[in-house]
């Protein structure tokens, strides 16, 4: 099994078979429009522009599960991403990434790579840990998505090779992408 076994919903209501990305390096990220990490859209778009001709595709999945930070409709989210960050990489329909309504792709991604820990050097890492630990003292013991802008890097064979938490910037991920291209 790999990511090619899944199909996801596009913002326009159509279906996007992940198999369409076969042979490409794929960076999958759950996004939000009103989050402290939202400026990562800029870095994600830069990665996409820098490497799309070499075989990278970035795929965004809006999610409203973390502090209600993406409440808009698919159309509002698409417009926000385009106008504010010039996003041209594929953005899929808004989904849940955790819980009983989690998209099956995300259940698979989490089963392949567990929580990797926050980068302690990141200025928001301690606050995120504090917020999450207040909700569940053992939050770091399971593979659930902890916050917006968790990223999964998938090789050309559809295999999940790395998970990057929100405290990892797109710029920090670039060398990992280059190694797979």
mmCIF file of C-alpha atoms in Angstrom:
data_model
loop_
_atom_site.group_PDB
_atom_site.id
_atom_site.type_symbol
_atom_site.label_atom_id
_atom_site.label_comp_id
_atom_site.label_asym_id
_atom_site.label_seq_id
_atom_site.Cartn_x
_atom_site.Cartn_y
_atom_site.Cartn_z
ATOM 1 C CA UNK A 1 0.000 0.000 0.000
ATOM 2 C CA UNK A 2 1.121 3.578 -0.691
ATOM 3 C CA UNK A 3 -0.439 7.003 -1.315
ATOM 4 C CA UNK A 4 -1.426 5.968 -4.848
ATOM 5 C CA UNK A 5 -4.143 3.763 -3.344
ATOM 6 C CA UNK A 6 -6.106 6.858 -2.285
ATOM 7 C CA UNK A 7 -8.264 9.479 -3.949
ATOM 8 C CA UNK A 8 -9.122 12.817 -2.361
ATOM 9 C CA UNK A 9 -11.682 15.543 -3.017
ATOM 10 C CA UNK A 10 -10.721 18.605 -4.958
ATOM 11 C CA UNK A 11 -12.015 22.049 -4.030
ATOM 12 C CA UNK A 12 -14.375 21.998 -7.006
ATOM 13 C CA UNK A 13 -15.983 18.781 -5.736
ATOM 14 C CA UNK A 14 -14.209 16.510 -8.199
ATOM 15 C CA UNK A 15 -11.946 13.612 -7.295
ATOM 16 C CA UNK A 16 -8.154 13.679 -7.369
ATOM 17 C CA UNK A 17 -6.579 10.223 -7.585
ATOM 18 C CA UNK A 18 -3.229 10.373 -5.802
ATOM 19 C CA UNK A 19 -2.035 7.951 -8.503
ATOM 20 C CA UNK A 20 -1.888 11.015 -10.776
ATOM 21 C CA UNK A 21 1.242 12.003 -8.813
ATOM 22 C CA UNK A 22 3.002 8.685 -9.440
ATOM 23 C CA UNK A 23 6.693 9.171 -10.198
ATOM 24 C CA UNK A 24 6.796 12.542 -8.446
ATOM 25 C CA UNK A 25 8.077 13.567 -5.023
ATOM 26 C CA UNK A 26 5.015 14.739 -3.096
ATOM 27 C CA UNK A 27 4.891 17.070 -0.097
ATOM 28 C CA UNK A 28 1.500 16.770 1.625
ATOM 29 C CA UNK A 29 0.569 19.460 4.150
ATOM 30 C CA UNK A 30 -2.505 20.311 6.217
ATOM 31 C CA UNK A 31 -3.015 24.052 5.996
ATOM 32 C CA UNK A 32 -4.934 26.865 7.685
ATOM 33 C CA UNK A 33 -5.563 30.467 6.692
ATOM 34 C CA UNK A 34 -5.588 32.072 10.146
ATOM 35 C CA UNK A 35 -2.667 30.384 11.897
ATOM 36 C CA UNK A 36 0.701 31.612 13.135
ATOM 37 C CA UNK A 37 2.209 29.205 10.604
ATOM 38 C CA UNK A 38 0.105 30.522 7.682
ATOM 39 C CA UNK A 39 3.109 32.449 6.254
ATOM 40 C CA UNK A 40 4.558 29.009 5.432
ATOM 41 C CA UNK A 41 2.333 29.165 2.335
ATOM 42 C CA UNK A 42 4.981 31.468 0.877
ATOM 43 C CA UNK A 43 7.773 28.944 1.460
ATOM 44 C CA UNK A 44 5.651 26.051 0.217
ATOM 45 C CA UNK A 45 4.912 27.940 -3.003
ATOM 46 C CA UNK A 46 8.621 28.712 -3.394
ATOM 47 C CA UNK A 47 9.458 25.010 -3.019
ATOM 48 C CA UNK A 48 6.823 24.206 -5.615
ATOM 49 C CA UNK A 49 8.148 26.800 -8.072
ATOM 50 C CA UNK A 50 11.776 25.818 -7.492
ATOM 51 C CA UNK A 51 11.262 22.069 -7.913
ATOM 52 C CA UNK A 52 8.054 21.400 -9.864
ATOM 53 C CA UNK A 53 9.942 21.058 -13.146
ATOM 54 C CA UNK A 54 12.220 18.492 -11.453
ATOM 55 C CA UNK A 55 9.287 16.408 -10.244
ATOM 56 C CA UNK A 56 7.924 17.901 -6.997
ATOM 57 C CA UNK A 57 4.266 18.470 -6.284
ATOM 58 C CA UNK A 58 3.023 20.166 -3.115
ATOM 59 C CA UNK A 59 -0.530 19.220 -2.134
ATOM 60 C CA UNK A 60 -2.395 21.306 0.447
ATOM 61 C CA UNK A 61 -5.307 20.116 2.563
ATOM 62 C CA UNK A 62 -7.120 22.885 4.464
ATOM 63 C CA UNK A 63 -8.234 21.799 7.921
ATOM 64 C CA UNK A 64 -10.238 23.586 10.616
ATOM 65 C CA UNK A 65 -9.493 21.171 13.484
ATOM 66 C CA UNK A 66 -6.863 23.276 15.256
ATOM 67 C CA UNK A 67 -8.316 26.260 17.122
ATOM 68 C CA UNK A 68 -10.794 26.878 14.263
ATOM 69 C CA UNK A 69 -8.077 28.498 12.155
ATOM 70 C CA UNK A 70 -9.567 27.720 8.728
ATOM 71 C CA UNK A 71 -13.305 28.404 9.028
ATOM 72 C CA UNK A 72 -13.899 29.520 5.439
ATOM 73 C CA UNK A 73 -15.441 27.643 2.534
ATOM 74 C CA UNK A 74 -13.242 25.915 -0.028
ATOM 75 C CA UNK A 75 -13.744 28.853 -2.380
ATOM 76 C CA UNK A 76 -12.794 31.406 0.319
ATOM 77 C CA UNK A 77 -9.698 29.396 1.227
ATOM 78 C CA UNK A 78 -8.635 29.092 -2.408
ATOM 79 C CA UNK A 79 -9.057 32.833 -2.931
ATOM 80 C CA UNK A 80 -7.159 33.649 0.282
ATOM 81 C CA UNK A 81 -4.221 31.420 -0.688
ATOM 82 C CA UNK A 82 -4.057 32.811 -4.202
ATOM 83 C CA UNK A 83 -4.405 36.499 -3.302
ATOM 84 C CA UNK A 84 -2.209 36.539 -0.196
ATOM 85 C CA UNK A 85 0.473 33.991 -1.045
ATOM 86 C CA UNK A 86 0.223 33.416 -4.799
ATOM 87 C CA UNK A 87 -0.414 29.718 -4.239
ATOM 88 C CA UNK A 88 -0.465 27.741 -7.486
ATOM 89 C CA UNK A 89 0.186 24.253 -6.079
ATOM 90 C CA UNK A 90 -2.852 21.958 -5.803
ATOM 91 C CA UNK A 91 -5.145 22.722 -2.874
ATOM 92 C CA UNK A 92 -7.706 20.036 -2.101
ATOM 93 C CA UNK A 93 -11.070 20.306 -0.337
ATOM 94 C CA UNK A 94 -11.113 21.034 3.381
ATOM 95 C CA UNK A 95 -10.832 17.842 5.451
ATOM 96 C CA UNK A 96 -10.409 16.480 8.956
ATOM 97 C CA UNK A 97 -6.975 15.011 9.626
ATOM 98 C CA UNK A 98 -7.781 13.458 13.027
ATOM 99 C CA UNK A 99 -10.732 11.678 14.584
ATOM 100 C CA UNK A 100 -13.504 9.490 13.247
ATOM 101 C CA UNK A 101 -14.046 11.734 10.201
ATOM 102 C CA UNK A 102 -10.369 11.915 9.279
ATOM 103 C CA UNK A 103 -9.653 11.564 5.582
ATOM 104 C CA UNK A 104 -8.396 8.012 4.868
ATOM 105 C CA UNK A 105 -5.231 9.410 3.256
ATOM 106 C CA UNK A 106 -4.363 11.120 6.538
ATOM 107 C CA UNK A 107 -5.055 7.968 8.537
ATOM 108 C CA UNK A 108 -2.575 6.229 6.248
ATOM 109 C CA UNK A 109 0.033 9.008 6.487
ATOM 110 C CA UNK A 110 -0.137 8.964 10.302
ATOM 111 C CA UNK A 111 0.232 5.172 10.316
ATOM 112 C CA UNK A 112 3.442 5.505 8.302
ATOM 113 C CA UNK A 113 5.163 8.267 10.270
ATOM 114 C CA UNK A 114 4.402 9.187 13.861
ATOM 115 C CA UNK A 115 4.812 12.485 15.645
ATOM 116 C CA UNK A 116 8.374 13.664 15.119
ATOM 117 C CA UNK A 117 8.504 16.254 17.923
ATOM 118 C CA UNK A 118 8.619 20.014 17.626
ATOM 119 C CA UNK A 119 11.880 21.767 16.795
ATOM 120 C CA UNK A 120 12.857 23.197 20.205
ATOM 121 C CA UNK A 121 14.705 26.059 18.491
ATOM 122 C CA UNK A 122 11.458 27.332 16.940
ATOM 123 C CA UNK A 123 9.971 30.301 18.864
ATOM 124 C CA UNK A 124 6.459 28.776 18.943
ATOM 125 C CA UNK A 125 7.511 25.225 19.934
ATOM 126 C CA UNK A 126 7.279 25.740 23.718
ATOM 127 C CA UNK A 127 3.852 27.408 23.448
ATOM 128 C CA UNK A 128 2.520 24.605 21.232
ATOM 129 C CA UNK A 129 3.795 22.025 23.709
ATOM 130 C CA UNK A 130 2.127 23.919 26.564
ATOM 131 C CA UNK A 131 -1.231 24.156 24.747
ATOM 132 C CA UNK A 132 -1.245 20.532 23.663
ATOM 133 C CA UNK A 133 -0.025 19.186 27.028
ATOM 134 C CA UNK A 134 -2.836 21.077 28.789
ATOM 135 C CA UNK A 135 -5.346 19.174 26.623
ATOM 136 C CA UNK A 136 -3.565 15.806 26.887
ATOM 137 C CA UNK A 137 -0.419 15.296 28.950
ATOM 138 C CA UNK A 138 0.579 12.391 26.677
ATOM 139 C CA UNK A 139 -0.168 14.154 23.369
ATOM 140 C CA UNK A 140 3.301 13.336 22.084
ATOM 141 C CA UNK A 141 2.806 9.565 22.455
ATOM 142 C CA UNK A 142 0.495 9.052 19.452
ATOM 143 C CA UNK A 143 0.741 9.709 15.733
ATOM 144 C CA UNK A 144 -2.122 12.203 15.466
ATOM 145 C CA UNK A 145 -1.575 15.481 13.660
ATOM 146 C CA UNK A 146 -0.773 18.021 16.357
ATOM 147 C CA UNK A 147 -1.307 21.314 14.482
ATOM 148 C CA UNK A 148 -1.609 23.053 11.127
ATOM 149 C CA UNK A 149 1.251 22.761 8.635
ATOM 150 C CA UNK A 150 2.370 19.237 9.474
ATOM 151 C CA UNK A 151 4.131 17.979 6.357
ATOM 152 C CA UNK A 152 4.657 14.488 4.930
ATOM 153 C CA UNK A 153 7.337 13.897 2.320
ATOM 154 C CA UNK A 154 6.602 11.064 -0.107
ATOM 155 C CA UNK A 155 9.109 9.559 -2.543
ATOM 156 C CA UNK A 156 8.558 8.812 -6.242
ATOM 157 C CA UNK A 157 7.255 5.341 -5.359
ATOM 158 C CA UNK A 158 4.461 6.730 -3.162
ATOM 159 C CA UNK A 159 6.188 5.775 0.089
ATOM 160 C CA UNK A 160 6.056 8.179 3.054
ATOM 161 C CA UNK A 161 9.686 8.828 3.962
ATOM 162 C CA UNK A 162 9.571 11.707 6.442
ATOM 163 C CA UNK A 163 7.204 13.713 8.612
ATOM 164 C CA UNK A 164 7.929 17.318 9.476
ATOM 165 C CA UNK A 165 6.052 19.092 12.232
ATOM 166 C CA UNK A 166 4.810 22.693 11.862
ATOM 167 C CA UNK A 167 8.009 24.023 13.450
ATOM 168 C CA UNK A 168 9.962 22.762 10.425
ATOM 169 C CA UNK A 169 9.916 25.427 7.746
ATOM 170 C CA UNK A 170 9.663 24.712 4.020
ATOM 171 C CA UNK A 171 13.221 26.021 3.667
ATOM 172 C CA UNK A 172 14.447 23.357 6.111
ATOM 173 C CA UNK A 173 12.724 20.657 4.064
ATOM 174 C CA UNK A 174 14.336 21.671 0.749
ATOM 175 C CA UNK A 175 17.467 19.488 1.170
ATOM 176 C CA UNK A 176 15.270 16.446 1.891
ATOM 177 C CA UNK A 177 13.305 17.124 -1.295
ATOM 178 C CA UNK A 178 16.484 17.557 -3.328
ATOM 179 C CA UNK A 179 17.768 14.193 -2.079
ATOM 180 C CA UNK A 180 14.619 12.476 -3.395
ATOM 181 C CA UNK A 181 14.550 14.261 -6.753
#
